[in-house]
C-alpha cells in the first residue's frame, strides 16, 4: 500500500447514543497519530441508519468531543448528505456484475449458517441468491432489495496493520458475500466507509480492533472500485480489570456520564488510555 502525503485521518462516530469512553480513547489515539505526523484530522458523522441515529446524539457527540479536547478540520462530514456518492459506487459495482440482489430474510441467513458466530460478525451467506456467473443486474436503482457483494471464493488476503501487525484472512471462507446496500434503501456501512475514506483522501484509518475483519471486506471493495486503500491501525479495545471488553451499550461509560460524575478529560485519559503494546516497545507489531 502506498502512503499518500500529507497524513489525513478521521474520527467516525455513529450517533446512536452518547459517545462511549472506548471510542473516545480510540479517537484520542487517532488524534495523537495525526498530530505526530503534522496531519489533518476530519470528523465524519456516520448517520446513515435512520432507525438508530438521532440528531440529539449528534449534537451531544460534538459537544463531548470538544470538551474532551478534540480538534478537527472544517465542518463535520455527514454521511446522510452523501447519498449520490454511494449511489455512484453502487452503479459501478452493478455495471460490473460484482453485486447482486438478495431476497433472503435475515432469518434465512441465520438459519442456514448453523454454527454461532462471534459477537458482531454476521454469518457467512450461503449463496442462495448469488448468480452462477457475473450477471449484470437490470435494476435502475437499489431500492427494495438487499444487495450483496460477490466475495471471491477462497482468496487468501493479507495486510499490515500499524498496531495489530500482519493480518491474514481467507475471503469466502472466513467471511462471505456481505451487504453493500440495505433493503430499506440505505447504503451499508462497508460501502459507505470505503467511498468516504477514499473521497476524503484518508491516508490512515485508526479504529478499534473489532473492525479488523471488516477491513478485509473493505479491501475487496477498494479493489472492485479501483480505489487506493488507506493504511490501517486497529487499536486494542479497552477492557476492565478482569480483561472483559467494556461494552458500548454500557451507558455508564459514556463521556457524558463520566463528566457529570466530575471527572476531567485528563482524569479520564489517565484512567482509560493505556499505552498500546506496539508503542510500549517502540515498534509497529504486537
Ligand atoms: N462508525 C463506526 C462506529 O462507530 C466506525 C467506523 C470506522 O471507523 O470505520 O463503530
CSV table of C-alpha atoms and ligand atoms in Angstrom, one decimal:
chain,number,residue,atom,x,y,z
A,1,UNK,CA,0.0,0.0,0.0
A,2,UNK,CA,1.4,3.4,-1.0
A,3,UNK,CA,1.4,6.1,1.7
A,4,UNK,CA,-0.1,9.3,0.4
A,5,UNK,CA,1.0,12.5,1.9
A,6,UNK,CA,0.1,14.6,3.8
A,7,UNK,CA,-1.3,12.4,6.6
A,8,UNK,CA,-5.1,12.6,6.7
A,9,UNK,CA,-7.1,10.9,9.4
A,10,UNK,CA,-10.7,10.8,10.6
A,11,UNK,CA,-12.9,10.2,13.5
A,12,UNK,CA,-16.1,8.4,12.5
A,13,UNK,CA,-18.6,8.2,15.4
A,14,UNK,CA,-22.2,6.9,14.8
A,15,UNK,CA,-24.7,9.0,16.6
A,16,UNK,CA,-26.7,6.0,18.0
A,17,UNK,CA,-26.0,7.0,21.6
A,18,UNK,CA,-23.7,9.1,23.8
A,19,UNK,CA,-20.0,8.9,23.0
A,20,UNK,CA,-18.6,5.9,24.8
A,21,UNK,CA,-15.2,6.2,26.6
A,22,UNK,CA,-13.9,3.3,24.4
A,23,UNK,CA,-14.5,5.3,21.3
A,24,UNK,CA,-13.1,8.5,22.9
A,25,UNK,CA,-9.8,6.8,23.7
A,26,UNK,CA,-9.5,5.3,20.3
A,27,UNK,CA,-10.2,8.7,18.8
A,28,UNK,CA,-7.6,10.2,21.1
A,29,UNK,CA,-5.0,7.8,19.6
A,30,UNK,CA,-6.2,8.8,16.2
A,31,UNK,CA,-5.7,12.5,17.0
A,32,UNK,CA,-2.2,11.8,18.5
A,33,UNK,CA,-1.1,9.9,15.4
A,34,UNK,CA,-2.4,12.7,13.2
A,35,UNK,CA,-0.6,15.4,15.3
A,36,UNK,CA,2.6,13.4,15.4
A,37,UNK,CA,2.6,13.4,11.6
A,38,UNK,CA,1.5,17.0,11.2
A,39,UNK,CA,-1.6,15.7,9.6
A,40,UNK,CA,-5.2,16.7,9.2
A,41,UNK,CA,-8.0,15.1,11.1
A,42,UNK,CA,-11.6,15.1,9.9
A,43,UNK,CA,-14.8,14.3,11.7
A,44,UNK,CA,-17.4,12.2,9.9
A,45,UNK,CA,-20.7,11.5,11.4
A,46,UNK,CA,-21.9,8.0,10.4
A,47,UNK,CA,-25.6,8.7,10.5
A,48,UNK,CA,-27.0,6.6,7.7
A,49,UNK,CA,-29.0,4.3,9.8
A,50,UNK,CA,-32.2,6.3,10.2
A,51,UNK,CA,-33.7,3.9,12.7
A,52,UNK,CA,-30.8,4.1,15.2
A,53,UNK,CA,-29.2,7.5,14.7
A,54,UNK,CA,-30.7,10.6,16.4
A,55,UNK,CA,-29.9,14.3,15.8
A,56,UNK,CA,-29.7,14.9,19.6
A,57,UNK,CA,-26.9,12.3,19.9
A,58,UNK,CA,-25.1,14.0,17.0
A,59,UNK,CA,-25.2,17.3,18.9
A,60,UNK,CA,-24.1,15.6,22.1
A,61,UNK,CA,-21.2,13.8,20.4
A,62,UNK,CA,-19.9,17.1,19.0
A,63,UNK,CA,-20.1,18.8,22.4
A,64,UNK,CA,-18.4,15.8,24.2
A,65,UNK,CA,-15.6,15.6,21.6
A,66,UNK,CA,-14.9,19.3,22.0
A,67,UNK,CA,-15.0,19.0,25.8
A,68,UNK,CA,-12.5,16.1,25.7
A,69,UNK,CA,-10.1,18.2,23.6
A,70,UNK,CA,-10.6,17.1,20.0
A,71,UNK,CA,-10.0,19.5,17.2
A,72,UNK,CA,-10.9,18.7,13.6
A,73,UNK,CA,-10.7,20.4,10.2
A,74,UNK,CA,-13.6,22.1,8.7
A,75,UNK,CA,-17.3,21.2,9.2
A,76,UNK,CA,-18.1,17.6,10.1
A,77,UNK,CA,-18.9,15.4,7.1
A,78,UNK,CA,-22.4,13.9,7.4
A,79,UNK,CA,-22.9,10.6,5.7
A,80,UNK,CA,-26.7,11.3,5.4
A,81,UNK,CA,-25.8,14.1,2.9
A,82,UNK,CA,-23.6,11.9,0.7
A,83,UNK,CA,-26.0,9.5,-0.9
A,84,UNK,CA,-25.1,10.5,-4.5
A,85,UNK,CA,-21.5,9.3,-3.9
A,86,UNK,CA,-22.7,5.9,-2.5
A,87,UNK,CA,-25.1,5.5,-5.4
A,88,UNK,CA,-22.4,6.1,-7.9
A,89,UNK,CA,-20.3,3.4,-6.3
A,90,UNK,CA,-23.4,1.1,-6.3
A,91,UNK,CA,-23.8,1.7,-10.0
A,92,UNK,CA,-20.2,1.0,-10.7
A,93,UNK,CA,-20.4,-2.4,-8.9
A,94,UNK,CA,-23.7,-3.2,-10.6
A,95,UNK,CA,-22.3,-2.5,-14.0
A,96,UNK,CA,-19.5,-4.9,-13.4
A,97,UNK,CA,-21.8,-7.6,-12.1
A,98,UNK,CA,-19.9,-7.6,-8.8
A,99,UNK,CA,-23.1,-7.2,-6.6
A,100,UNK,CA,-26.4,-9.0,-6.8
A,101,UNK,CA,-29.9,-8.5,-5.4
A,102,UNK,CA,-30.7,-10.9,-2.5
A,103,UNK,CA,-34.2,-11.6,-1.2
A,104,UNK,CA,-33.2,-13.8,1.7
A,105,UNK,CA,-34.5,-12.8,5.0
A,106,UNK,CA,-32.2,-12.3,8.0
A,107,UNK,CA,-33.8,-15.5,9.4
A,108,UNK,CA,-32.9,-17.4,6.2
A,109,UNK,CA,-29.3,-16.4,6.5
A,110,UNK,CA,-29.1,-17.1,10.2
A,111,UNK,CA,-30.8,-20.4,9.9
A,112,UNK,CA,-28.6,-21.6,7.1
A,113,UNK,CA,-25.4,-20.6,8.9
A,114,UNK,CA,-25.7,-23.2,11.6
A,115,UNK,CA,-22.8,-22.5,14.0
A,116,UNK,CA,-22.9,-19.5,16.2
A,117,UNK,CA,-20.5,-16.6,15.3
A,118,UNK,CA,-18.5,-14.0,17.1
A,119,UNK,CA,-20.5,-11.3,18.8
A,120,UNK,CA,-20.5,-8.8,16.0
A,121,UNK,CA,-19.8,-11.0,13.0
A,122,UNK,CA,-22.6,-11.8,10.5
A,123,UNK,CA,-23.0,-15.4,9.5
A,124,UNK,CA,-21.5,-16.5,6.2
A,125,UNK,CA,-24.1,-16.0,3.5
A,126,UNK,CA,-24.9,-19.4,2.0
A,127,UNK,CA,-25.2,-18.1,-1.6
A,128,UNK,CA,-28.9,-18.7,-2.1
A,129,UNK,CA,-29.4,-15.7,-4.4
A,130,UNK,CA,-25.9,-15.5,-5.9
A,131,UNK,CA,-26.0,-15.9,-9.7
A,132,UNK,CA,-23.7,-18.5,-11.0
A,133,UNK,CA,-21.9,-16.0,-13.3
A,134,UNK,CA,-21.2,-12.3,-13.4
A,135,UNK,CA,-24.7,-11.3,-14.4
A,136,UNK,CA,-25.3,-7.6,-14.7
A,137,UNK,CA,-28.4,-6.8,-12.7
A,138,UNK,CA,-31.1,-4.9,-14.7
A,139,UNK,CA,-32.1,-2.7,-11.7
A,140,UNK,CA,-32.1,1.1,-12.3
A,141,UNK,CA,-31.7,1.8,-8.6
A,142,UNK,CA,-31.0,-0.3,-5.4
A,143,UNK,CA,-34.3,0.3,-3.5
A,144,UNK,CA,-36.5,-2.6,-2.3
A,145,UNK,CA,-34.0,-5.4,-2.1
A,146,UNK,CA,-30.8,-6.2,-0.3
A,147,UNK,CA,-27.6,-6.0,-2.4
A,148,UNK,CA,-24.6,-8.3,-1.7
A,149,UNK,CA,-21.0,-8.1,-2.8
A,150,UNK,CA,-19.8,-11.2,-4.6
A,151,UNK,CA,-16.8,-12.2,-2.4
A,152,UNK,CA,-14.2,-14.3,-4.3
A,153,UNK,CA,-14.1,-17.9,-3.2
A,154,UNK,CA,-11.1,-19.0,-1.1
A,155,UNK,CA,-8.9,-16.0,-1.8
A,156,UNK,CA,-6.0,-15.5,0.7
A,157,UNK,CA,-5.7,-11.9,1.7
A,158,UNK,CA,-3.3,-10.0,3.9
A,159,UNK,CA,-2.4,-6.5,5.0
A,160,UNK,CA,0.0,-5.0,7.5
A,161,UNK,CA,-1.7,-3.2,10.4
A,162,UNK,CA,0.3,-0.4,12.1
A,163,UNK,CA,-0.9,-1.5,15.5
A,164,UNK,CA,-2.1,-5.1,15.2
A,165,UNK,CA,0.7,-6.3,12.9
A,166,UNK,CA,0.4,-8.6,9.9
A,167,UNK,CA,-3.2,-9.7,9.3
A,168,UNK,CA,-4.5,-12.6,7.2
A,169,UNK,CA,-7.9,-13.8,6.2
A,170,UNK,CA,-9.4,-16.1,3.6
A,171,UNK,CA,-12.2,-14.4,1.7
A,172,UNK,CA,-15.1,-16.7,1.0
A,173,UNK,CA,-14.1,-19.0,3.9
A,174,UNK,CA,-13.8,-16.6,6.9
A,175,UNK,CA,-16.4,-14.2,5.6
A,176,UNK,CA,-18.9,-14.4,2.8
A,177,UNK,CA,-20.9,-12.2,0.5
A,178,UNK,CA,-21.7,-9.1,2.5
A,179,UNK,CA,-24.4,-6.5,2.3
A,180,UNK,CA,-23.5,-3.2,0.4
A,181,UNK,CA,-27.0,-1.8,0.2
A,182,UNK,CA,-29.8,-2.5,2.6
A,183,UNK,CA,-33.4,-3.4,1.7
A,184,UNK,CA,-34.6,-0.2,3.3
A,185,UNK,CA,-32.6,1.7,0.7
A,186,UNK,CA,-29.7,2.7,3.0
A,187,UNK,CA,-26.1,2.1,1.9
A,188,UNK,CA,-24.5,-0.4,4.2
A,189,UNK,CA,-21.5,0.5,6.4
A,190,UNK,CA,-18.9,-1.3,4.3
A,191,UNK,CA,-19.7,0.5,1.1
A,192,UNK,CA,-20.2,4.0,2.7
A,193,UNK,CA,-16.9,3.8,4.7
A,194,UNK,CA,-14.9,2.9,1.6
A,195,UNK,CA,-16.4,5.6,-0.5
A,196,UNK,CA,-15.9,8.1,2.2
A,197,UNK,CA,-12.4,7.2,3.2
A,198,UNK,CA,-11.4,7.3,-0.5
A,199,UNK,CA,-13.2,10.6,-1.4
A,200,UNK,CA,-11.9,12.2,1.8
A,201,UNK,CA,-8.4,11.1,0.9
A,202,UNK,CA,-7.9,9.5,4.3
A,203,UNK,CA,-4.3,8.1,4.4
A,204,UNK,CA,-4.7,6.1,7.7
A,205,UNK,CA,-7.8,4.7,9.3
A,206,UNK,CA,-7.4,4.4,13.1
A,207,UNK,CA,-10.2,2.4,14.8
A,208,UNK,CA,-10.9,-0.4,17.2
A,209,UNK,CA,-9.7,-3.9,16.6
A,210,UNK,CA,-13.3,-5.1,16.5
A,211,UNK,CA,-13.3,-3.9,12.9
A,212,UNK,CA,-10.3,-5.9,11.7
A,213,UNK,CA,-12.4,-8.4,9.9
A,214,UNK,CA,-14.4,-5.7,8.2
A,215,UNK,CA,-11.2,-4.3,6.8
A,216,UNK,CA,-10.8,-7.4,4.6
A,217,UNK,CA,-14.3,-6.7,3.2
A,218,UNK,CA,-13.4,-3.1,2.6
A,219,UNK,CA,-10.1,-4.0,0.8
A,220,UNK,CA,-12.2,-6.1,-1.6
A,221,UNK,CA,-14.4,-3.0,-2.3
A,222,UNK,CA,-11.4,-0.8,-2.8
A,223,UNK,CA,-10.2,-3.2,-5.4
A,224,UNK,CA,-13.6,-3.6,-7.1
A,225,UNK,CA,-14.0,0.2,-7.3
A,226,UNK,CA,-10.4,0.7,-8.4
A,227,UNK,CA,-9.6,2.9,-5.4
A,228,UNK,CA,-6.3,3.0,-3.4
A,229,UNK,CA,-6.9,1.8,0.1
A,230,UNK,CA,-5.6,3.8,3.1
A,231,UNK,CA,-3.3,2.3,5.7
A,232,UNK,CA,-4.8,0.8,8.9
A,233,UNK,CA,-4.2,1.0,12.6
A,234,UNK,CA,-6.6,-1.1,14.7
A,235,UNK,CA,-6.2,-0.5,18.4
A,236,UNK,CA,-7.0,-2.9,21.2
A,237,UNK,CA,-10.4,-2.4,22.7
A,238,UNK,CA,-10.4,-1.2,26.3
A,239,UNK,CA,-11.1,-3.8,28.9
A,240,UNK,CA,-11.9,-3.8,32.6
A,241,UNK,CA,-9.7,-5.0,35.3
A,242,UNK,CA,-10.8,-8.6,34.6
A,243,UNK,CA,-9.9,-8.3,31.0
A,244,UNK,CA,-13.5,-8.1,29.8
A,245,UNK,CA,-14.3,-5.8,27.0
A,246,UNK,CA,-16.2,-2.7,28.0
A,247,UNK,CA,-19.4,-2.8,26.0
A,248,UNK,CA,-20.7,0.2,24.1
A,249,UNK,CA,-24.1,-0.4,25.5
A,250,UNK,CA,-22.8,0.3,29.0
A,251,UNK,CA,-24.1,3.8,29.2
A,252,UNK,CA,-22.4,4.4,32.5
A,253,UNK,CA,-19.2,4.6,30.4
A,254,UNK,CA,-20.3,7.4,28.2
A,255,UNK,CA,-18.2,10.6,28.3
A,256,UNK,CA,-21.3,12.4,29.3
A,257,UNK,CA,-21.9,10.4,32.5
A,258,UNK,CA,-18.2,10.4,33.5
A,259,UNK,CA,-18.2,14.2,33.0
A,260,UNK,CA,-21.4,14.5,35.1
A,261,UNK,CA,-19.7,12.4,37.8
A,262,UNK,CA,-17.0,15.2,38.0
A,263,UNK,CA,-14.1,13.6,36.0
A,264,UNK,CA,-12.0,15.8,33.9
A,265,UNK,CA,-10.7,14.8,30.4
A,266,UNK,CA,-7.2,14.4,31.9
A,267,UNK,CA,-8.6,12.0,34.6
A,268,UNK,CA,-10.5,10.0,32.0
A,269,UNK,CA,-7.4,9.7,29.9
A,270,UNK,CA,-5.3,8.7,32.8
A,271,UNK,CA,-7.8,6.0,33.7
A,272,UNK,CA,-8.6,4.6,30.3
A,273,UNK,CA,-5.8,5.4,27.9
A,274,UNK,CA,-3.3,2.6,28.4
A,275,UNK,CA,-0.3,2.7,26.1
A,276,UNK,CA,-0.8,0.3,23.2
A,277,UNK,CA,1.6,-2.6,23.2
A,278,UNK,CA,3.1,-1.6,19.9
A,279,UNK,CA,4.1,1.9,21.2
A,280,UNK,CA,5.4,0.5,24.5
A,281,UNK,CA,8.0,-1.5,22.6
A,282,UNK,CA,8.6,1.4,20.2
A,283,UNK,CA,7.7,-0.8,17.2
A,284,UNK,CA,4.7,-1.5,14.9
A,285,UNK,CA,4.0,-5.0,15.8
A,286,UNK,CA,2.0,-6.7,18.6
B,1,LIG,N1,-18.9,4.5,12.8
B,1,LIG,C1,-18.3,3.3,13.2
B,1,LIG,C2,-18.5,3.1,14.6
B,1,LIG,O1,-18.9,4.0,15.3
B,1,LIG,C3,-16.8,3.3,12.9
B,1,LIG,C4,-16.4,3.0,11.6
B,1,LIG,C5,-15.0,3.1,11.2
B,1,LIG,O2,-14.2,3.6,11.9
B,1,LIG,O3,-14.7,2.5,10.1
B,1,LIG,O4,-18.4,2.0,15.1
